[in-house]
Structures are given as C-alpha cells and as structure tokens.
Tab-separated table of C-alpha atoms in Angstrom:
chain	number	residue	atom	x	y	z
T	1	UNK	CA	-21.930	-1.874	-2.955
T	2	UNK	CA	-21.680	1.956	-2.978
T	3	UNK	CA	-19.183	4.348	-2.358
T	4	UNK	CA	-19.438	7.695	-0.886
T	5	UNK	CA	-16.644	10.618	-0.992
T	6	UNK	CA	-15.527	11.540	2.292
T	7	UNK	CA	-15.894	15.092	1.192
T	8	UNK	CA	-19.686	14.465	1.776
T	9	UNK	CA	-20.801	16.455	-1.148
T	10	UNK	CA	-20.373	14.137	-4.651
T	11	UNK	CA	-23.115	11.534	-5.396
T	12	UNK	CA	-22.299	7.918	-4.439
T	13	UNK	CA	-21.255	5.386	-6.945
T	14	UNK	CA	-21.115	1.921	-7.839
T	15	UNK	CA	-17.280	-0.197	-7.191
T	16	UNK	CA	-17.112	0.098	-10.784
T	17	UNK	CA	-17.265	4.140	-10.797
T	18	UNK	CA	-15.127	4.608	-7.816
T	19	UNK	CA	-12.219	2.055	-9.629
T	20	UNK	CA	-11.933	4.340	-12.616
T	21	UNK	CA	-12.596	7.543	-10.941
T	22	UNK	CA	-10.361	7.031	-8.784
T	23	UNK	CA	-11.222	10.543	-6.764
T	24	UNK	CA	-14.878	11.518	-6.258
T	25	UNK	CA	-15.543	15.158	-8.145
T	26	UNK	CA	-15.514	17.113	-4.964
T	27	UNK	CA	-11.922	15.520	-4.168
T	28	UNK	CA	-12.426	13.083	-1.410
T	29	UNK	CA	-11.606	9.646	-0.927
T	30	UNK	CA	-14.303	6.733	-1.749
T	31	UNK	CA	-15.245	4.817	1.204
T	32	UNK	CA	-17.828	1.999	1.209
T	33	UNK	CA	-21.166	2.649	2.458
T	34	UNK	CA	-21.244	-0.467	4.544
T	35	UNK	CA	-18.993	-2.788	6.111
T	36	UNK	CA	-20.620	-6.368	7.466
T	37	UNK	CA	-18.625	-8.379	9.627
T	38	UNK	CA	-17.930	-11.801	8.549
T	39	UNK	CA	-19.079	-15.076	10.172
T	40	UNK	CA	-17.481	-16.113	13.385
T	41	UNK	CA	-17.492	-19.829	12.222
T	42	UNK	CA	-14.771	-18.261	9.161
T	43	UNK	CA	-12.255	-16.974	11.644
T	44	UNK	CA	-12.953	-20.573	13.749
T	45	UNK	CA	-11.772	-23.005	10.320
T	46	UNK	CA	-9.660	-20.180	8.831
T	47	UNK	CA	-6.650	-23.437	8.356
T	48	UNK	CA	-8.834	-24.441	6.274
T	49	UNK	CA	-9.288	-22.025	3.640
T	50	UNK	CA	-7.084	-21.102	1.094
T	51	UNK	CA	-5.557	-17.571	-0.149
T	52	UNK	CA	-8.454	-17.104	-2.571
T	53	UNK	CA	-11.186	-18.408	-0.966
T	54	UNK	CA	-10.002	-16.352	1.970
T	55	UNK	CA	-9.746	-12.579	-0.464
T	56	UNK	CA	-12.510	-13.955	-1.859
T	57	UNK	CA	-14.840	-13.797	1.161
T	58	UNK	CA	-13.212	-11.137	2.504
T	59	UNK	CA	-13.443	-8.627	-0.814
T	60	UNK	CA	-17.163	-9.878	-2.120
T	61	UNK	CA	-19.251	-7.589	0.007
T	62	UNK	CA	-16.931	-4.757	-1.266
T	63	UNK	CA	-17.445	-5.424	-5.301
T	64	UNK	CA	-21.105	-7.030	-4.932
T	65	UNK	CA	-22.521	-8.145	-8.156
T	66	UNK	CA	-20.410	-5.918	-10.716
T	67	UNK	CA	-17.573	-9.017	-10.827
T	68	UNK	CA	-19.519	-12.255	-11.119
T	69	UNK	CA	-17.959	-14.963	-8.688
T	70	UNK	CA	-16.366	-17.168	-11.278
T	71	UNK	CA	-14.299	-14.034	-12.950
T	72	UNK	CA	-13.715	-12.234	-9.348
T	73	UNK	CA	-12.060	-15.734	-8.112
T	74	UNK	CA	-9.664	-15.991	-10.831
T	75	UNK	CA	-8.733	-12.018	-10.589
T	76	UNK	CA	-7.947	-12.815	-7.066
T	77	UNK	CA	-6.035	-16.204	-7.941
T	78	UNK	CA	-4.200	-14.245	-10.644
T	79	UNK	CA	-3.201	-11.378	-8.387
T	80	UNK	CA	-2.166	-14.226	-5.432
T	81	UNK	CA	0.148	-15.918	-7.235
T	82	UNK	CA	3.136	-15.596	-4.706
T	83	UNK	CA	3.622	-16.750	-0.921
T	84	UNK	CA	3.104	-14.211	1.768
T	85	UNK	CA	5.045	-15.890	5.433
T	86	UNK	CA	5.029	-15.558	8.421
T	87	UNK	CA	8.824	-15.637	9.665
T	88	UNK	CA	9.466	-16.096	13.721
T	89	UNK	CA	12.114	-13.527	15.066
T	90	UNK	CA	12.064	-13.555	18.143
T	91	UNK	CA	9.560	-14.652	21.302
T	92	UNK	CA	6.213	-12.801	20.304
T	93	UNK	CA	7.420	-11.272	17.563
T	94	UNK	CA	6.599	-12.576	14.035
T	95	UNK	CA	7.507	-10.843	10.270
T	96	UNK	CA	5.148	-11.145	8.018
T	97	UNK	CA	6.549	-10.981	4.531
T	98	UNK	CA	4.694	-9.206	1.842
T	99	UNK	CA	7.869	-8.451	-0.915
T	100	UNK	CA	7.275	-11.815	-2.949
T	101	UNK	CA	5.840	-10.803	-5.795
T	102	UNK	CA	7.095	-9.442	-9.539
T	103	UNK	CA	8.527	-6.182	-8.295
T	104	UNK	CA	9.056	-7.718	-4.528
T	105	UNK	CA	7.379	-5.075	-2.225
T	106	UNK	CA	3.503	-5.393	-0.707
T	107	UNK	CA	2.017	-2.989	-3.500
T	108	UNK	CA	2.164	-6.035	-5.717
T	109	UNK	CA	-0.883	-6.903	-4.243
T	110	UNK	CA	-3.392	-3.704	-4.740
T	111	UNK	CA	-1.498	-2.675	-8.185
T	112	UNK	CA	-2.032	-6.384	-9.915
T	113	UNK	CA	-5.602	-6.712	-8.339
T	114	UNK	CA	-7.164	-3.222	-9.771
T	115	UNK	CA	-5.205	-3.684	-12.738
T	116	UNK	CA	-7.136	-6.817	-13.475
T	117	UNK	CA	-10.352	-4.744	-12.371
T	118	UNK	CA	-9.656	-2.597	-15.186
T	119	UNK	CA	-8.819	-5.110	-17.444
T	120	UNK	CA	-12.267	-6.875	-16.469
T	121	UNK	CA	-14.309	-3.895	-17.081
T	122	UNK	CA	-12.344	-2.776	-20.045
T	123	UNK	CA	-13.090	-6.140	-21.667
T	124	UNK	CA	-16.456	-6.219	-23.335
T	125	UNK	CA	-17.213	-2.033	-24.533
T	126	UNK	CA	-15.924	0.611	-25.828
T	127	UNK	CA	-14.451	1.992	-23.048
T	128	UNK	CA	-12.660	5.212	-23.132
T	129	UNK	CA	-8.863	4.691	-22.995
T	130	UNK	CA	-7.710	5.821	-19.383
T	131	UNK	CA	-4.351	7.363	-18.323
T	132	UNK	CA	-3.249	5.958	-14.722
T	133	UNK	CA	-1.466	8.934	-12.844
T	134	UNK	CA	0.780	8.188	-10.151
T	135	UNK	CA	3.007	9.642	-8.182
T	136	UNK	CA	5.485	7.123	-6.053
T	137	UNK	CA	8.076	7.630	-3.332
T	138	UNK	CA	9.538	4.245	-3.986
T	139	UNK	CA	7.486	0.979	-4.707
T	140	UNK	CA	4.245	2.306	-5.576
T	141	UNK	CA	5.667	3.504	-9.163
T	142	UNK	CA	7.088	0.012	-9.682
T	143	UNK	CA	4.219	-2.508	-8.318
T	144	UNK	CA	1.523	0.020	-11.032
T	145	UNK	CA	4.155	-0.729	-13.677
T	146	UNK	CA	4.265	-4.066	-13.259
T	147	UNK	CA	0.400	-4.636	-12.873
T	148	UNK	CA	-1.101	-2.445	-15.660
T	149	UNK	CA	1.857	-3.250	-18.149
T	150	UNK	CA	0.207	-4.226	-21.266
T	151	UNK	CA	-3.133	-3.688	-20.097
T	152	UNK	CA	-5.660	-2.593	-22.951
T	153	UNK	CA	-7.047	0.874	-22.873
T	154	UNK	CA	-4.917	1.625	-20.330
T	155	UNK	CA	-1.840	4.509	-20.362
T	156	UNK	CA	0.278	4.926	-16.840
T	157	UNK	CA	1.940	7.624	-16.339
T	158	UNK	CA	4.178	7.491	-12.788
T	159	UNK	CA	5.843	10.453	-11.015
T	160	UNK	CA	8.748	10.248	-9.329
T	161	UNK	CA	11.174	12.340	-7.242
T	162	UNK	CA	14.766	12.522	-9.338
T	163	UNK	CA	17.320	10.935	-6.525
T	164	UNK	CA	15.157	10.291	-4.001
T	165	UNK	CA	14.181	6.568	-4.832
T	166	UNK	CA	16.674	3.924	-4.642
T	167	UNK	CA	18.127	2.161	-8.148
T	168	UNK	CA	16.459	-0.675	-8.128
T	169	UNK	CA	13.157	0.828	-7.298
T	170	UNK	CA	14.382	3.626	-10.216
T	171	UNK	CA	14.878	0.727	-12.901
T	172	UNK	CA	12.053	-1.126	-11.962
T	173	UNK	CA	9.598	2.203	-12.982
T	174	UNK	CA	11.668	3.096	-16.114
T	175	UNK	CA	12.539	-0.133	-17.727
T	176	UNK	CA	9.035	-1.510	-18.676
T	177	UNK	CA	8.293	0.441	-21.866
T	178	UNK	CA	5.085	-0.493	-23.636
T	179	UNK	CA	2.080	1.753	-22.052
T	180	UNK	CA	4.071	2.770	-18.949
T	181	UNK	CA	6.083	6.199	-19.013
T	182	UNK	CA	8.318	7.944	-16.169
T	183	UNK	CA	8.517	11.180	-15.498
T	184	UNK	CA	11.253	12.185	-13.420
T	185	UNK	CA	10.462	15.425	-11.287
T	186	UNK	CA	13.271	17.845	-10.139
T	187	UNK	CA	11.799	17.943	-6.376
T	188	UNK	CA	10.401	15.374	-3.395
T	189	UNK	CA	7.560	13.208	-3.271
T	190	UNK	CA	5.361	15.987	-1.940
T	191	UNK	CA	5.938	17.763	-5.494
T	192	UNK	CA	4.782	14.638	-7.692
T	193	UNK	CA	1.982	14.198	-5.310
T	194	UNK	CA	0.533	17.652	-5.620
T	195	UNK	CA	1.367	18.040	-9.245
T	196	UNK	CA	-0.924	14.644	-9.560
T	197	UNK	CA	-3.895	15.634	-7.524
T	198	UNK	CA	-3.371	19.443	-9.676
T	199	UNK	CA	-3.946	17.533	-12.737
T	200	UNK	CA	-7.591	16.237	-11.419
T	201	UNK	CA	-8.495	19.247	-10.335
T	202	UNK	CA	-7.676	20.819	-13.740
T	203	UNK	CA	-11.007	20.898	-15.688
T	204	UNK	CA	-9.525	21.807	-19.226
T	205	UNK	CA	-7.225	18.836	-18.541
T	206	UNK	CA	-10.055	16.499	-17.319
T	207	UNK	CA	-12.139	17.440	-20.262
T	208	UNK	CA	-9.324	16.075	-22.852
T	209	UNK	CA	-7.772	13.068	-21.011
T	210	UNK	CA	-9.972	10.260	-18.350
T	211	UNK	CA	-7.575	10.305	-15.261
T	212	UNK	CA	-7.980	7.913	-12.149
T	213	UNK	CA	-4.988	7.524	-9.860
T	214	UNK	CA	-3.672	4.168	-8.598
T	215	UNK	CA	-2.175	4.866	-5.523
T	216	UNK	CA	-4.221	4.005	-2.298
T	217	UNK	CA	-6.278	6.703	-2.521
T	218	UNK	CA	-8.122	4.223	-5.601
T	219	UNK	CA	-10.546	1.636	-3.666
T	220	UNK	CA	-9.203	-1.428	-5.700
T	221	UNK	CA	-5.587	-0.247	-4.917
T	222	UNK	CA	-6.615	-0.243	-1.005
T	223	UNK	CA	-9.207	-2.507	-0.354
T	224	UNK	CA	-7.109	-5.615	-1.505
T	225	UNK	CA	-4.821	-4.957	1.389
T	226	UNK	CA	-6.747	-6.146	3.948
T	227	UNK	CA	-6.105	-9.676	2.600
T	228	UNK	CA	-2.255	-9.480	4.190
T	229	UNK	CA	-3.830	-9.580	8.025
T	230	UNK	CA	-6.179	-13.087	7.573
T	231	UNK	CA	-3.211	-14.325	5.834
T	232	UNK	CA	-0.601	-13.714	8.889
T	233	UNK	CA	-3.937	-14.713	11.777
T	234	UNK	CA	-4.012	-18.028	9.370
T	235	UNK	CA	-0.887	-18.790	9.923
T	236	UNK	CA	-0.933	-18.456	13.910
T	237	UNK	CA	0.358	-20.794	15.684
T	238	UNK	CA	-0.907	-19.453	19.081
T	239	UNK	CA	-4.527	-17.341	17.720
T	240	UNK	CA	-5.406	-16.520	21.794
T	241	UNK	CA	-3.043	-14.066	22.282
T	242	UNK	CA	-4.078	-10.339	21.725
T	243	UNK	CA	-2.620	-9.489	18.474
T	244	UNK	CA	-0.702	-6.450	17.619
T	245	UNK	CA	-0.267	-5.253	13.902
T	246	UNK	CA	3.035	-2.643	13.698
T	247	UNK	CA	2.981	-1.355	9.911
T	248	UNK	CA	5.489	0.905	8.715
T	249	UNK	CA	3.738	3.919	7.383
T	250	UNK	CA	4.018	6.534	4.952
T	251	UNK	CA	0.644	7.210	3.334
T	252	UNK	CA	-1.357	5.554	5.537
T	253	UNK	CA	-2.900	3.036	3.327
T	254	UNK	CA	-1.723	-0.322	4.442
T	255	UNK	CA	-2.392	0.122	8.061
T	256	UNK	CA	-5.992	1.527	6.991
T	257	UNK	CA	-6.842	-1.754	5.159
T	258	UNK	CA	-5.939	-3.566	8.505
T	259	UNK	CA	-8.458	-1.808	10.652
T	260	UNK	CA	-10.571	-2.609	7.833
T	261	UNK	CA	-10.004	-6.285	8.472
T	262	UNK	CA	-10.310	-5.614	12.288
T	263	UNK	CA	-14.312	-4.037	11.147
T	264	UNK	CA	-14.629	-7.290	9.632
T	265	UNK	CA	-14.180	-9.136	12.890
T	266	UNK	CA	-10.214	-9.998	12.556
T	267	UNK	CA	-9.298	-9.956	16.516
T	268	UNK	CA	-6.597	-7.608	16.219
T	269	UNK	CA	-6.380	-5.817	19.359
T	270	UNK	CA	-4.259	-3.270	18.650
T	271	UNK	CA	-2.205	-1.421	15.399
T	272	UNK	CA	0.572	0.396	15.351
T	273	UNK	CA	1.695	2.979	12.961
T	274	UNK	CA	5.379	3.051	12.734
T	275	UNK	CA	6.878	5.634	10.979
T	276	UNK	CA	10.257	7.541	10.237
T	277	UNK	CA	10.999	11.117	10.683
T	278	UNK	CA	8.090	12.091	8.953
T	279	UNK	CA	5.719	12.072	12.042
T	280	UNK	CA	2.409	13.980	11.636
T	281	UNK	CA	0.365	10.570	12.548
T	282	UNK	CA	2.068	10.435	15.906
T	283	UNK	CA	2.082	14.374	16.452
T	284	UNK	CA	-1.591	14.134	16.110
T	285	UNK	CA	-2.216	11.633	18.226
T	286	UNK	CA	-0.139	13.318	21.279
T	287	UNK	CA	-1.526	16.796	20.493
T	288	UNK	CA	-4.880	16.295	18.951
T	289	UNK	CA	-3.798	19.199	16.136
T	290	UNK	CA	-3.350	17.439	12.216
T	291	UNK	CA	-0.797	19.639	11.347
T	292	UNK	CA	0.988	18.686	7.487
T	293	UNK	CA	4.313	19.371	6.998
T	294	UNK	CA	7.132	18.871	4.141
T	295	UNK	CA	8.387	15.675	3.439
T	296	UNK	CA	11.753	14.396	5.278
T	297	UNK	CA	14.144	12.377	3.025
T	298	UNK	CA	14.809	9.249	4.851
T	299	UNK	CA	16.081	5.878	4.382
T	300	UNK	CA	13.041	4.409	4.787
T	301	UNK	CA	12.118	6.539	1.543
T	302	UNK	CA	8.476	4.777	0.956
T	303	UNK	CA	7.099	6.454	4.198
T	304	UNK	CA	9.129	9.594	3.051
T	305	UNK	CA	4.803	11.085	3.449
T	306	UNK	CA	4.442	14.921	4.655
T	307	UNK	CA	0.591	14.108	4.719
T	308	UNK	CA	-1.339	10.903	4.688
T	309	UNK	CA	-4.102	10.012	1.999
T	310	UNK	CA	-5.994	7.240	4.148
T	311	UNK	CA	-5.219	8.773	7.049
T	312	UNK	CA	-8.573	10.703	6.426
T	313	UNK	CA	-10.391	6.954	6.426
T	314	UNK	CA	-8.953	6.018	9.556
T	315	UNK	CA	-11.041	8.950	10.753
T	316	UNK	CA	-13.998	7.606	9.163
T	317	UNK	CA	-13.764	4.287	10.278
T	318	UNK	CA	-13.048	5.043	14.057
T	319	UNK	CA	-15.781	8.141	14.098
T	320	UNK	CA	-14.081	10.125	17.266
T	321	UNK	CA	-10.806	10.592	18.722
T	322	UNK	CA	-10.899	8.510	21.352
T	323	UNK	CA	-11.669	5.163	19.148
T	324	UNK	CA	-8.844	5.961	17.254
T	325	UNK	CA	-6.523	6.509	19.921
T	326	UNK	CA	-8.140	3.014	21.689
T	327	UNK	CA	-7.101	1.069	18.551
T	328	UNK	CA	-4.117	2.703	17.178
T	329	UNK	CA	-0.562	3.647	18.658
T	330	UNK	CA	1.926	5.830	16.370
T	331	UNK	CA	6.227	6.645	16.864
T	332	UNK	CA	8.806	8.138	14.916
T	333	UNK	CA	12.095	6.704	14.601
T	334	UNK	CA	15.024	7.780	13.205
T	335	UNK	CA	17.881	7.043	10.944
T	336	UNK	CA	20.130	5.941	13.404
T	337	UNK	CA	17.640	4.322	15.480
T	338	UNK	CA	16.105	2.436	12.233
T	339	UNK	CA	19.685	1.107	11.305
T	340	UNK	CA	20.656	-0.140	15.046
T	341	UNK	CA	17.488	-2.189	14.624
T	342	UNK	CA	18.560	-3.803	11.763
T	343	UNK	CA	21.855	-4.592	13.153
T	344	UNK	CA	20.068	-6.236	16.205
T	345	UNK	CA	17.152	-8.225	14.194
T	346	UNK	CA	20.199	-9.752	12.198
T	347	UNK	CA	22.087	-10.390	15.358
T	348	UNK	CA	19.583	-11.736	17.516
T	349	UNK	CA	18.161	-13.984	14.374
T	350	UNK	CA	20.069	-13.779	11.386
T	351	UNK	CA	17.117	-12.247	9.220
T	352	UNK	CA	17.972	-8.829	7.287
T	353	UNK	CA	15.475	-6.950	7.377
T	354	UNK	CA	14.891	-3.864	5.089
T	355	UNK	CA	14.259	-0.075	6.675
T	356	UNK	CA	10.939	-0.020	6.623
T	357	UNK	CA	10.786	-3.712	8.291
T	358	UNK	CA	13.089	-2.303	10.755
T	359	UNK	CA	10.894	0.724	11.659
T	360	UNK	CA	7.896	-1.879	11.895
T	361	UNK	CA	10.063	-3.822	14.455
T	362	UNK	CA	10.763	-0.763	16.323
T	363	UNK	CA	6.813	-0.209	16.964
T	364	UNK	CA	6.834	-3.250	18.811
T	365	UNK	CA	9.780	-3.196	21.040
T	366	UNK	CA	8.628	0.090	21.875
T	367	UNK	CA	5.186	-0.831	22.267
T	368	UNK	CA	5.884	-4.359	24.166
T	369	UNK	CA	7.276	-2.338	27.061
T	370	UNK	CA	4.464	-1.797	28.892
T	371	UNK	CA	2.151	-4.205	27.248
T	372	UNK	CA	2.458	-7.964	26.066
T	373	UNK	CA	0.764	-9.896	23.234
T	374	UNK	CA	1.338	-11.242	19.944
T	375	UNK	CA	3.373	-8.822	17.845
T	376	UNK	CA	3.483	-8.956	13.966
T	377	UNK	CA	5.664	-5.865	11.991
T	378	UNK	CA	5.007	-6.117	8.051
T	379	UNK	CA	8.113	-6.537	6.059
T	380	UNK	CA	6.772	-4.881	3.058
T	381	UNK	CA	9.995	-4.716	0.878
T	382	UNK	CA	13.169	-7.387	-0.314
T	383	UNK	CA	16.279	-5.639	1.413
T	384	UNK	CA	18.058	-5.993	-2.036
T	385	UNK	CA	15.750	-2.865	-3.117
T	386	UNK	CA	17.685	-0.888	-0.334
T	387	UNK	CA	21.179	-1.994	-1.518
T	388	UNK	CA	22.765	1.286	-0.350
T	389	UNK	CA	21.196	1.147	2.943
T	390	UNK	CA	21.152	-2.361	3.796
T	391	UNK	CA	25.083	-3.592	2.717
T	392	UNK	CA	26.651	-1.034	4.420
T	393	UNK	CA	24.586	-1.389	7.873
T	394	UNK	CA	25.271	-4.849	7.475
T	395	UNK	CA	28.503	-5.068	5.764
T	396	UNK	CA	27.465	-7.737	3.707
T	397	UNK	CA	26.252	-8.391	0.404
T	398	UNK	CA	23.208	-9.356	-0.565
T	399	UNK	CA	22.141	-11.345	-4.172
T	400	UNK	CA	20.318	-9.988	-6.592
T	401	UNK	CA	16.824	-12.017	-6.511
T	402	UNK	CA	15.600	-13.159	-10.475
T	403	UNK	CA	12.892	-10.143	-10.431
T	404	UNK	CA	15.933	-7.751	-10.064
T	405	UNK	CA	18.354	-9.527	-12.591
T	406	UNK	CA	15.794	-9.449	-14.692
T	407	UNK	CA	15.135	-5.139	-14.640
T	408	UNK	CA	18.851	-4.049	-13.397
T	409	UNK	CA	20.660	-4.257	-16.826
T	410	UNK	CA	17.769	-2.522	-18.515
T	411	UNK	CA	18.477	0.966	-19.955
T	412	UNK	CA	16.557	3.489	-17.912
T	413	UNK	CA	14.141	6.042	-19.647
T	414	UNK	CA	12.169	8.644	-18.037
T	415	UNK	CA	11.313	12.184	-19.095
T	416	UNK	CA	12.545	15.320	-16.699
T	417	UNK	CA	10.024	17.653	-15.588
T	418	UNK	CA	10.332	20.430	-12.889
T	419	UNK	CA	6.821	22.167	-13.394
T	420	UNK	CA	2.879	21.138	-13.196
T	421	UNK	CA	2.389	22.713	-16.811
T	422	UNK	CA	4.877	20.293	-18.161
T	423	UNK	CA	3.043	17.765	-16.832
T	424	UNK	CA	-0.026	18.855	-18.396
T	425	UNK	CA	1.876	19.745	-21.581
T	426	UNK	CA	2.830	15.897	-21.902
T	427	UNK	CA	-0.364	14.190	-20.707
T	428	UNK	CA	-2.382	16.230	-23.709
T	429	UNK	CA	0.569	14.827	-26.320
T	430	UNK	CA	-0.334	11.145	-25.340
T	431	UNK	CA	-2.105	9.453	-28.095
C-alpha cells in the first residue's frame, strides 16, 4: 500500500515511511491510495470472527506485505488485549466502551498498535533512534506513554497544557520515566500543538533529531481505529436497523476512522460528530466557511480542538460537500447541557458516564428527533479520569480502577516551558 500527502505535492510512500514520518515533507496528512471494500459474506458471519481476525482483515490491505501475516496478527493480538462492550442505555441507544485498556481511554488502541509498528521495524537494522513528539489535550499524552514506554530506539517527548488536563490524565503522562519525558507548557492545547508541528517544519531541527508525531495525524495512530465500529456492529443484537455512530470529537480522528470503516462496507448510515463548545465542524457544516478559531477550555477537555487534524481526510474521503453533509451530522453542546446529560443517563439507567460520553449521548437525542435508527455514542474515557467533573455532577464517589492506583501515588515530573525555542533547546540536549 501507498500513501499520498493530502498536500498533493510530496512523493508517495510505502506504510512503513508514512509510520515514521509521521507528516509528509510538504506538511499534509498521509492518506492511503486505495481503499477496497471487504467481502459481503465477512459482514454476513461477522459472530463468528474474533477481535483479531476481525483488525486483522480489516487493517491488511492498509500495511500490505511490509508486516508479514504471522507478526501483523500477534501486533494486533498484543494491542487487543482488553474488552471493548457494548452497554444498552436506553431503547436504541447503545454505549460502546472503548476506556479498558492500560491508561483506560480509546487511544489505547492506535498508541499500543503503532508502537508495536515501530518496535517491528526497529527490530532487525540499524535504525536511527526516533523522538515521538506529541502534543495532548488529555488522553493522547497518556495512551503514547503507555504504548512506546520502553520501546527501543524510541524517545517520546509529550506536550501538554499546564492546568488544563485533569490529575489523573496529568500523572498518567508524568509518572512513566524511562524514554518518556513531559513538558509542561504555560498555555492551551492550541500552543503545544503548534509548537509541535513548528518543530517539523524547522529544518536545522529536522537535520539533528528524526521526528514523527503520534497523534492521529500518524497513519498507524489512526488507521487502527476503525477496528472500534466492526467491534460494536458484532455485537448487534438487531444488525437491520440503520445505524448511527455519535463520536465525541475534538481532533477529528476517531470519527474519521469510522467513515473509514463505512468505505469498507460497514452499513453505518449515518455519523455524528458531537462536540463541545469548540464548534468549527458544525459551523462549517451550517455555513459552508472552515473558519479555525482558539481553543475553548471545557470539561470535556479531550475535544478542547480549535482546528481538526483529520478533519482534512474527511474531505478526502467524501470528495464534495454534499457527501459529507449526506453522511455526517455535527452539534455543539455545552457545559451545562453536557452535565444535565449525565445526570439523566445515570437516572434513567444507572450508568455514569464521563463528559465526553455525555456529549456523544447528546448527538443522538438530538439527532433521534426527527429520525429513528440504531444509535451508538462512544464512551471513549473511565469517568474516574474526570474525578472533578464527574463526583460533583453526580455527588458520588467513584473508585479508583487498578490502572489508576497503580500511577496516582507516583511523583509527577515534567519540565516547564512557555516558548517554541525551549522546546527546540531541549529536543537537541536529548541523547
């Protein structure tokens, strides 16, 4: 398989090149060059498949011959090594859970499954050491840490905004040690984010250190999201009602590895990109003008996104306008809106959902006004990484799970930064 940079004007590459470049040299995003839609009979017996041979059919096309079957199924086994349910909440509407992994939020996924792609192509040359750059607005920092820690070759360096990502998410970024390092940044998530991209733009930097991000923007970060939406159709009860995906949003990535699944004949009829305040996906789509803005400090801090990455590959995948707007719905919600609807999921079924959950739920009760089907909203985060949200909302407490006892004693150590040339300053000091 080859990629191609959305920019139009870089040379393609192999899965391989686009894994460790992460960005193509003229700055755009990789996208495959091909997408073939998958058997009918597979979708027919899917009950009968399970969570690897399902990524595994779904992800080959995607990696080719560069991971040789035997080694590509046990990447995928290793990376699937947790439960992903379905949970009923109410009639037609389904959670699916994606927060059971080691750092217990859906990034798990992506983060452990390129990790092992680097460890895989690390493995048998002298490869030259790479430093992982990231910049997270909650669990993106946290599900890289967990996946590349003690990876060979391998350096991570994650940016995060100072107050502006919840403790649990903090301790979970800053406790590992080993080859992972925090940098805490005096300003939002916009400010990591630009400070990252800066540093692959900067050619004297480039020339001294091998950068490649792992946020979605990297292929093997994004592609291995599409395995969440055959995992939730498998578990169907009812597969003849038109499906609807609602997927809290912040960068776009998530709900752009569905509609990936949908090119690869999933019948989802419809997604739905829920987001918070931060609304430039449904401003679009009402005025037809992409207009970026600064980030919005929310309690749904992961979506905390002033302009979407992927959002760019939705584009590509849909080709005009009016596909996109056929296939995809976007609202804002608020604060107050996104903690009434986690006091009424709890009432109405006892489940506690997190903020980002709840702004999932909201797409559908706002969608399933005027239109019916079967609605799934992806619960991508354990409420207990939203303690200060979720208790008081609530007013109860909720137990610490073993992934968090395990991280919430640990001394935190990160390394304040306010400016882009202290950034590069400590990247060239890294041996």
């Amino acid at each position: 398989m080859q990629y191609y940079s959305l920019n139009k004007k870089a040379p393609n590459v192999s899965f391989k090149d686009a894994v460790i470049k992460g960005l193509a040299p003229d700055k755009g995003l990789y996208f495959p060059e091909s997408i073939s839609p998958l058997p009918k009979g597979f979708f027919k017996h899917i009950e009968y498949f399970n969570n690897t041979e399902i990524a595994y059919e779904v992800i080959k096309q995607f990696i080719g011959e560069e991971i040789p079957e035997k080694e590509l199924k046990e990447i995928i086994e290793d990376t699937l090594s947790f439960d992903f349910p379905v949970v009923p909440i109410k009639k037609n509407i389904v959670t699916l859970e994606l927060f059971h992994g080691p750092t217990m939020a859906f990034k798990d996924v992506g983060a452990r499954f390129m990790a092992r792609c680097f460890g895989y192509f690390n493995k048998d040359e002298e490869a030259t050491k790479v430093t992982v750059l990231v910049a997270t607005s909650g669990d993106t920092g946290g599900a890289v840490a967990s996946g590349f820690l003690g990876v060979e070759g391998v350096d991570v360096v994650i940016l995060y905004p100072s107050g502006k990502v919840s403790n649990v998410q903090e301790k979970q970024l800053t406790t590992l040690g080993q080859n992972i390092k925090a940098l805490e940044v005096n300003g939002t998530f916009d400010d990591c984010q630009a400070m990252v991209k800066k540093a692959f733009l900067d050619e004297e930097l480039t020339s001294q250190r091998n950068l490649t991000s792992a946020n979605s923007i990297n292929v093997a970060r994004w592609l291995p999201q599409m395995f969440y939406f055959f995992f939730a159709f498998k578990q169907l009860k009812n597969k003849k009602k038109d499906l609807i995906f609602s997927v809290p949003s912040g960068n776009f990535g998530n709900i752009c590895a569905g509609i990936m699944a949908q090119q690869l004949g999933l019948p989802i009829k419809q997604f739905i990109a829920a987001t918070n305040a931060n609304d430039i996906v449904p401003n679009y789509l009402e005025t037809g003008v992409y207009t970026a803005k600064p980030s919005k400090q929310t309690i749904s801090n992961a979506m905390d996104v002033g302009d979407p990455s992927n959002f760019v590959r939705i584009q590509e995948i849909y080709g005009t306008d009016k596909e996109l707007k056929k296939h995809l719905t976007s609202y804002s919600f608020s604060d107050d809106e996104t903690r009434e609807a986690m006091k009424e999921i709890k009432k109405k079924s006892g489940y506690i959902a997190d903020p980002h959950g709840a702004v999932g739920y909201l797409g559908l009760k706002k969608y399933f006004k005027n239109n019916k089907g079967q609605g799934i909203f992806i619960e991508t985060a354990h409420p207990v990484k939203f303690l200060d949200v979720v208790e008081p909302v609530l007013n109860e407490s909720i137990e610490y799970p073993q992934q968090i006892k395990d991280v919430i004693d640990k001394e935190k150590v990160s390394i304040k930064i306010s400016t882009y040339q202290e950034l590069k300053d400590y990247l060239v000091t890294i041996k």
